Tab-separated table of C-alpha atoms in Angstrom:
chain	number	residue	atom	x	y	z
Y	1	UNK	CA	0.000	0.000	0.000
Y	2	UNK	CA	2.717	2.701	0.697
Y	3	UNK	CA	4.702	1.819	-2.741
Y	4	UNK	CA	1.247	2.525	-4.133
Y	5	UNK	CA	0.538	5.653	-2.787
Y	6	UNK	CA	3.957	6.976	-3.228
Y	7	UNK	CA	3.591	6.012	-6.887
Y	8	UNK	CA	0.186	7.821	-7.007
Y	9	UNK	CA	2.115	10.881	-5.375
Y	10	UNK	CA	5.002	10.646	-7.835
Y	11	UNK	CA	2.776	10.462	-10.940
Y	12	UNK	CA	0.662	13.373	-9.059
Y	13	UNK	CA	4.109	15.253	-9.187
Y	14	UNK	CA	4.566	14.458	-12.614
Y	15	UNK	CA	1.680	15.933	-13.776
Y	16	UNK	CA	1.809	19.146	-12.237
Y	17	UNK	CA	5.026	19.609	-14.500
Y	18	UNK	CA	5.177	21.798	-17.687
Y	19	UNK	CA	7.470	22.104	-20.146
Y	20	UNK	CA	9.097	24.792	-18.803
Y	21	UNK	CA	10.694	22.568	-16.225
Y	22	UNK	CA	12.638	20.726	-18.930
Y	23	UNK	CA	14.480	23.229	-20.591
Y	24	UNK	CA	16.822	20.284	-22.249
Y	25	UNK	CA	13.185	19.370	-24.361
Y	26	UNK	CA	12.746	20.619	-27.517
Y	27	UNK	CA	9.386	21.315	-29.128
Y	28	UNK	CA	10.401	19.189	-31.828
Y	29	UNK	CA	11.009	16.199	-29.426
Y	30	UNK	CA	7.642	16.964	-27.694
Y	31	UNK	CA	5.171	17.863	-30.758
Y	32	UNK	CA	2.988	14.187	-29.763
Y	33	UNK	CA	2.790	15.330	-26.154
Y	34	UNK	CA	-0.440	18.412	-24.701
Y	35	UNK	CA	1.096	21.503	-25.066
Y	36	UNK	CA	0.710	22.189	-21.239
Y	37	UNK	CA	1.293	19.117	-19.350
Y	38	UNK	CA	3.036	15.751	-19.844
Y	39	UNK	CA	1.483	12.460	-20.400
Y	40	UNK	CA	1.033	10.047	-17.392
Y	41	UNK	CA	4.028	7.739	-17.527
Y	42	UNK	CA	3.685	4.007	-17.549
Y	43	UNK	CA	6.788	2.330	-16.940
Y	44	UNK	CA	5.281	-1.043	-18.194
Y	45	UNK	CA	4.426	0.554	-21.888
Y	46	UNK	CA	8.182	2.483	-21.886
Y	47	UNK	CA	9.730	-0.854	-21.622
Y	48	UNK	CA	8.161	-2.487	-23.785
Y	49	UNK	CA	8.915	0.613	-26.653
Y	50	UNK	CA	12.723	0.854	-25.444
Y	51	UNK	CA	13.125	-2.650	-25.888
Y	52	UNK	CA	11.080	-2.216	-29.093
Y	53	UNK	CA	13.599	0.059	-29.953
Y	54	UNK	CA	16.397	-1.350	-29.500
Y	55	UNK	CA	15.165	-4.365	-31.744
Y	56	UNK	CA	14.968	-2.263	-34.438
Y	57	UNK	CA	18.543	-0.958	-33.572
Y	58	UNK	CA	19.911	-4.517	-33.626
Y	59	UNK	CA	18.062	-5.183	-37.054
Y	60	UNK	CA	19.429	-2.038	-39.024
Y	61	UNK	CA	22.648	-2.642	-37.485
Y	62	UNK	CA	22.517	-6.206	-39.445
Y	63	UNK	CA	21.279	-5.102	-42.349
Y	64	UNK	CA	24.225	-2.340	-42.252
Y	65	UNK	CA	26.589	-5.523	-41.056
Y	66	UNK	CA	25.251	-7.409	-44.575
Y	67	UNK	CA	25.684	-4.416	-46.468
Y	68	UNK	CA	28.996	-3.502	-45.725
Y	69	UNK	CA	30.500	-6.888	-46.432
Y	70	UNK	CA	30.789	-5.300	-50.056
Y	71	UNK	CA	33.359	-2.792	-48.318
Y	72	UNK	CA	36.651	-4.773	-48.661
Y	73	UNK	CA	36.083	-5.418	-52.215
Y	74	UNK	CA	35.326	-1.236	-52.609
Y	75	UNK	CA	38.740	-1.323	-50.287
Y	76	UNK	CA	40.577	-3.329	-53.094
Y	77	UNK	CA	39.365	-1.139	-55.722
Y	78	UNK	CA	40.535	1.531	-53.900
Y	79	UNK	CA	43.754	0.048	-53.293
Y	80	UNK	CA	44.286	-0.707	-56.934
Y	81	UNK	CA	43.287	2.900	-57.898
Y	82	UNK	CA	46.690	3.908	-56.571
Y	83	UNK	CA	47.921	1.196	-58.683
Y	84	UNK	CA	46.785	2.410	-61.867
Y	85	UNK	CA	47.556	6.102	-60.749
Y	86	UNK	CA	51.193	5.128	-60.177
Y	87	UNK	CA	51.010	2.716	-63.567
Y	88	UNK	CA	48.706	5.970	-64.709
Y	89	UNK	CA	52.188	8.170	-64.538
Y	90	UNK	CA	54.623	6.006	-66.362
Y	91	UNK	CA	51.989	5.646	-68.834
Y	92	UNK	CA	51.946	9.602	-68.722
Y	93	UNK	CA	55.829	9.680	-69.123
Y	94	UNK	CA	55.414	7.284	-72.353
Y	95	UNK	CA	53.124	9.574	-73.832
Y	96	UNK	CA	55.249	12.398	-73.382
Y	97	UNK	CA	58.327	10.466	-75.228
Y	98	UNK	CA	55.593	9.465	-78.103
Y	99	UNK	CA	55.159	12.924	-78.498
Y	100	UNK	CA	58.681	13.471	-79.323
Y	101	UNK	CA	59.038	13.982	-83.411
Y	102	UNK	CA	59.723	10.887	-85.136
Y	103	UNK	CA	62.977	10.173	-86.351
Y	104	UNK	CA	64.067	9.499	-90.151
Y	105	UNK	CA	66.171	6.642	-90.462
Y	106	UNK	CA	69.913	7.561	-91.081
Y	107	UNK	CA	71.577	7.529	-94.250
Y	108	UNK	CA	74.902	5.487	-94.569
Y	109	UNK	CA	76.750	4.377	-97.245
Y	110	UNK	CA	80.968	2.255	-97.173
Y	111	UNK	CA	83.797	3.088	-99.197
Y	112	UNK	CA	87.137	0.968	-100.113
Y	113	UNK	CA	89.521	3.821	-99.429
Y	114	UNK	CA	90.311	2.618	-96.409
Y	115	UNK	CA	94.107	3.365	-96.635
Y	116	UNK	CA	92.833	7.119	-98.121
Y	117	UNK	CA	91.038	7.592	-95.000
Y	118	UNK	CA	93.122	6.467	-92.761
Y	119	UNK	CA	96.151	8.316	-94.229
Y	120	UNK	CA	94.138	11.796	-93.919
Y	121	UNK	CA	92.817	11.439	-90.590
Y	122	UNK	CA	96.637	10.675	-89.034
Y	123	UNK	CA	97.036	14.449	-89.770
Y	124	UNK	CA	94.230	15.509	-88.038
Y	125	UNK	CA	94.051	15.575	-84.061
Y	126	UNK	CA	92.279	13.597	-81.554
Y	127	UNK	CA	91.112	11.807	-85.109
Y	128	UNK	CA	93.154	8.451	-84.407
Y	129	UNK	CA	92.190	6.912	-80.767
Y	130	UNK	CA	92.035	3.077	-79.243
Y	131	UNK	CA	89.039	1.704	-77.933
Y	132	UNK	CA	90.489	-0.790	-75.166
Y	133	UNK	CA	88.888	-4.019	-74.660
Y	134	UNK	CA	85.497	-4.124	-72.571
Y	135	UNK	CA	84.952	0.010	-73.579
Y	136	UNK	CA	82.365	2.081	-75.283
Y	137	UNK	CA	83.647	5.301	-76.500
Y	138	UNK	CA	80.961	7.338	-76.753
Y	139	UNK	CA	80.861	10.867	-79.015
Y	140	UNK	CA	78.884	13.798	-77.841
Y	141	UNK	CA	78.050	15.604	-81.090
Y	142	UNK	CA	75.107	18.750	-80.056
Y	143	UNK	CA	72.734	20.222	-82.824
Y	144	UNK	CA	74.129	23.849	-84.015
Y	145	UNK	CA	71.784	26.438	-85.993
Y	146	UNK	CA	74.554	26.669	-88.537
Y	147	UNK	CA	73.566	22.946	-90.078
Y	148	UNK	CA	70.838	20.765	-90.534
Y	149	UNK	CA	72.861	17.543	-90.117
Y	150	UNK	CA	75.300	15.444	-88.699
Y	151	UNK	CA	77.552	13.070	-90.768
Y	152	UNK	CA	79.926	10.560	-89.933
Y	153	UNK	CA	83.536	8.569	-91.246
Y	154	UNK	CA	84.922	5.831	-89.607
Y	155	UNK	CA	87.522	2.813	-90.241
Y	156	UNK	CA	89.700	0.518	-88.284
Y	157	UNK	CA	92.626	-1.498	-88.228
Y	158	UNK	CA	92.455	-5.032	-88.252
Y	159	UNK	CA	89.237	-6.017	-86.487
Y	160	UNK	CA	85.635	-4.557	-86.843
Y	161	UNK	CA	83.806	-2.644	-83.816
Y	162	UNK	CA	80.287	-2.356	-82.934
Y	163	UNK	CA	78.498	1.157	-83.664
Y	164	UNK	CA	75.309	2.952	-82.987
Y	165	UNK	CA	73.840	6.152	-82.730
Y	166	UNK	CA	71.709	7.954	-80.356
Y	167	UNK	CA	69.575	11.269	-80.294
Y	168	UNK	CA	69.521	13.160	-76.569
Y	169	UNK	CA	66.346	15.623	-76.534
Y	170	UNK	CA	67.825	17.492	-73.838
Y	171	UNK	CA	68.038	21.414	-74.751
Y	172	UNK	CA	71.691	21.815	-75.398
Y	173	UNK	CA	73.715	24.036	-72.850
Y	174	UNK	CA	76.978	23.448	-74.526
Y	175	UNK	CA	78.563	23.056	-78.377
Y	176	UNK	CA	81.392	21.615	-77.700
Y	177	UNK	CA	82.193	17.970	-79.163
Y	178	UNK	CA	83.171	15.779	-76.540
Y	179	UNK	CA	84.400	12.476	-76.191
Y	180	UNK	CA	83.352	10.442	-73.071
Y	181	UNK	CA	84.785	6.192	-72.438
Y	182	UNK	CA	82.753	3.655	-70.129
Y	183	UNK	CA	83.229	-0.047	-69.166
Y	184	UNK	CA	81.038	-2.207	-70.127
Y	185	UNK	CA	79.147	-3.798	-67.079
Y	186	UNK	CA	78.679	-7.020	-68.674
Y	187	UNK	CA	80.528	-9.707	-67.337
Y	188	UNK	CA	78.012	-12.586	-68.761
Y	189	UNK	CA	80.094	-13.290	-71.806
Y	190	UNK	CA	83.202	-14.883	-70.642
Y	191	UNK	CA	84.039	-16.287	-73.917
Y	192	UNK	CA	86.541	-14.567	-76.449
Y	193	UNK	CA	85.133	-12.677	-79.062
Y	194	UNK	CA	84.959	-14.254	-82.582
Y	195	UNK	CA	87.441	-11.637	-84.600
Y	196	UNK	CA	86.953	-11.243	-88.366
Y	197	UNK	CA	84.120	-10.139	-90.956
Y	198	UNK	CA	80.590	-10.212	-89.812
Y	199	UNK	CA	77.284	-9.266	-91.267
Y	200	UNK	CA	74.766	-5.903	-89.898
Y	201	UNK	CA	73.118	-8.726	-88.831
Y	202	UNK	CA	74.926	-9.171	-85.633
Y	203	UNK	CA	73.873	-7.118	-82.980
Y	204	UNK	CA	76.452	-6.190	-79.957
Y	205	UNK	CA	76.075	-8.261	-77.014
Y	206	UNK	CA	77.317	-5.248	-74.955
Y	207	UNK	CA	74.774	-3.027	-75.786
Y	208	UNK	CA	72.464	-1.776	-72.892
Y	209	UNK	CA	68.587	-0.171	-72.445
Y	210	UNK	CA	68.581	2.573	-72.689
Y	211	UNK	CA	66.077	4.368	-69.739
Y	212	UNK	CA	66.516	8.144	-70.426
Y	213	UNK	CA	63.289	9.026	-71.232
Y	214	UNK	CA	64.882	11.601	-73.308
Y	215	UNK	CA	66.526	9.234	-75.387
Y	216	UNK	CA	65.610	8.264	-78.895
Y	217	UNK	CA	67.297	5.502	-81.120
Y	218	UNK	CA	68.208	6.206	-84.680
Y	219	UNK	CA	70.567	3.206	-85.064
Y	220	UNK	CA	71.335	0.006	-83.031
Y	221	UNK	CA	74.730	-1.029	-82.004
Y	222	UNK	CA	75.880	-3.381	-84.550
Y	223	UNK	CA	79.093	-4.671	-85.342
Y	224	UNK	CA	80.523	-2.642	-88.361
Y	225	UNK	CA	83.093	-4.325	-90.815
Y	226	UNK	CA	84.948	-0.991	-90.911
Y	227	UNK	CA	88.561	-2.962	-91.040
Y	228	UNK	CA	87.540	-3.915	-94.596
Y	229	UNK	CA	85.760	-0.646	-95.826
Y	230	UNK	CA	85.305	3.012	-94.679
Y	231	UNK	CA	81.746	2.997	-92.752
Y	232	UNK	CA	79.918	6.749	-93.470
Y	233	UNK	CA	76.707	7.997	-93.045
Y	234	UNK	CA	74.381	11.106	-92.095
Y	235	UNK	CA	71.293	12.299	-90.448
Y	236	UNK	CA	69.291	15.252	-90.376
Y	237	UNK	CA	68.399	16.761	-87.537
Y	238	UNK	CA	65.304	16.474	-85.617
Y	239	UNK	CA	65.604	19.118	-83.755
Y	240	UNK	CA	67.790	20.199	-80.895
Y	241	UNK	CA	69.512	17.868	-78.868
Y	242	UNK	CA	73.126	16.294	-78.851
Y	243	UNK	CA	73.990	13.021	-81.152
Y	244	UNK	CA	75.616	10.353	-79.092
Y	245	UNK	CA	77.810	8.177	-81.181
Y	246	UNK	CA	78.868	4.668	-79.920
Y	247	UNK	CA	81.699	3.058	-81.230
Y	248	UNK	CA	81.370	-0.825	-78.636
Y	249	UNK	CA	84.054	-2.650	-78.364
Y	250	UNK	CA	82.303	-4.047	-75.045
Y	251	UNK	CA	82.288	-8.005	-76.248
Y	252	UNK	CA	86.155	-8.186	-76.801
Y	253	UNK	CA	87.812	-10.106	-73.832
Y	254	UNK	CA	91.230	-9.308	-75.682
Y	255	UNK	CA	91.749	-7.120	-78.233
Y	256	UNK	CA	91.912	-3.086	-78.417
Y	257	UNK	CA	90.741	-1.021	-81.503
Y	258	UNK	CA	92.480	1.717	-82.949
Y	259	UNK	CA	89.775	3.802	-84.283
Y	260	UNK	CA	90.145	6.192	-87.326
Y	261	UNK	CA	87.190	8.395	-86.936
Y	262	UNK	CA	85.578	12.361	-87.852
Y	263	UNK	CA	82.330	13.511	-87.166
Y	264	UNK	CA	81.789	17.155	-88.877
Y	265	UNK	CA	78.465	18.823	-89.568
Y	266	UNK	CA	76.216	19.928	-93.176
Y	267	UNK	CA	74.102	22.310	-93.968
């Protein structure tokens, strides 16, 4: 009997309540409720609605659960997104070097006055060098307005050497002709090098990718029979940039080359 009556005194309480004795309630929150007095609470019927409630929570919580089990696969998309971005730049960078002016093929011709050759370009300085066995001797040759291409004489004595010819887009900050000699990093080839005539056909063994993105090839290393005939050639230019000339004598284990070149330009 007294639990009852001090219910009947609490809900008596209640009821004498307005709104204005919850200022933390909104109208929003109350617009079901009398505008002057609140509804006589039964614990019972609130309950039964919170656990209502939280029935409903549970059930869009699954339903989010089954929905998001499509994340990880959004996750790996995502994931792979940066793939293609960073595959995405290098594709970039290709199209960049495809948008580089294509190159006309070089013109070349041989002569039998090797001894003529030879004989002139003793006179001439820095004209007569020796490739040493395992190097690549290679000849910076930059674009100048006063010509509109490059040409090329070359012979040897004895053996043949490997030559090629490269075009460097890089805007050219000097005009000098230089001369610059690397070893070859291939050590796979252990076995002497078969001296004597041999075809275009053969391409050098020590010849390397190139992965200057800047780089452009106008003609493969190949070995050149220049000990029988003069090997000449020239190539217009494609615009500015510095011609790298390669004269490989990479895949000989033994032998030096003395080298009878001149590179000179044409208008």
């Amino acid at each position: 009997m007294e639990r009852l009556e001090a219910t009947s005194q609490l809900q008596s309480r209640l009821s004498s309540l307005s709104f204005s004795s919850f200022p933390g309630v909104t109208a929003k929150q109350c617009d079901n409720t009398p505008p002057d007095r609140l509804q006589n609470t039964n614990l019972s019927e609130s309950f039964t609605q919170s656990k209502d409630s939280m029935d409903d929570t549970k059930e869009d919580s699954g339903r989010l659960s089954e929905g998001n089990e499509e994340a990880p696969a959004e996750l790996a998309l995502g994931e792979g997104g940066e793939e293609n971005s960073s595959a995405g730049s290098c594709q970039l960078s290709t199209e960049m070097k495809a948008q580089m002016p294509p190159l006309n093929p070089p013109t070349t011709w041989t002569s039998a006055a090797v001894k003529e050759l030879k004989a002139k370009l003793r006179t001439e300085k820095d004209s007569v060098v020796t490739v040493y066995r395992g190097d690549i001797m290679t000849v910076h040759v930059p674009t100048v307005p006063e010509a509109n291409k490059v040409c090329w004489e070359f012979a040897t004595d004895g053996y043949d050497i490997g030559f090629g010819i490269y075009f460097d887009w890089t805007p050219v900050t000097s005009r000098s002709i230089t001369v610059h000699i690397s070893e070859s990093s291939d050590d796979e080839d252990e076995e002497e090098e078969l001296e004597g005539p041999v075809g275009n056909g053969d391409i050098e063994k020590g010849s390397k990718t190139h992965t200057n993105s800047n780089l452009s090839e106008i003609l493969p290393v190949y070995r050149q029979d220049s000990h029988l005939s003069v090997q000449g050639g020239s190539h217009e230019f494609p615009g500015e940039g510095t011609y790298l000339l390669k004269f490989d004598n990479s895949y000989s284990l033994w032998r030096n080359k003395t080298l009878y070149y001149r590179v000179y330009y044409s208008a």
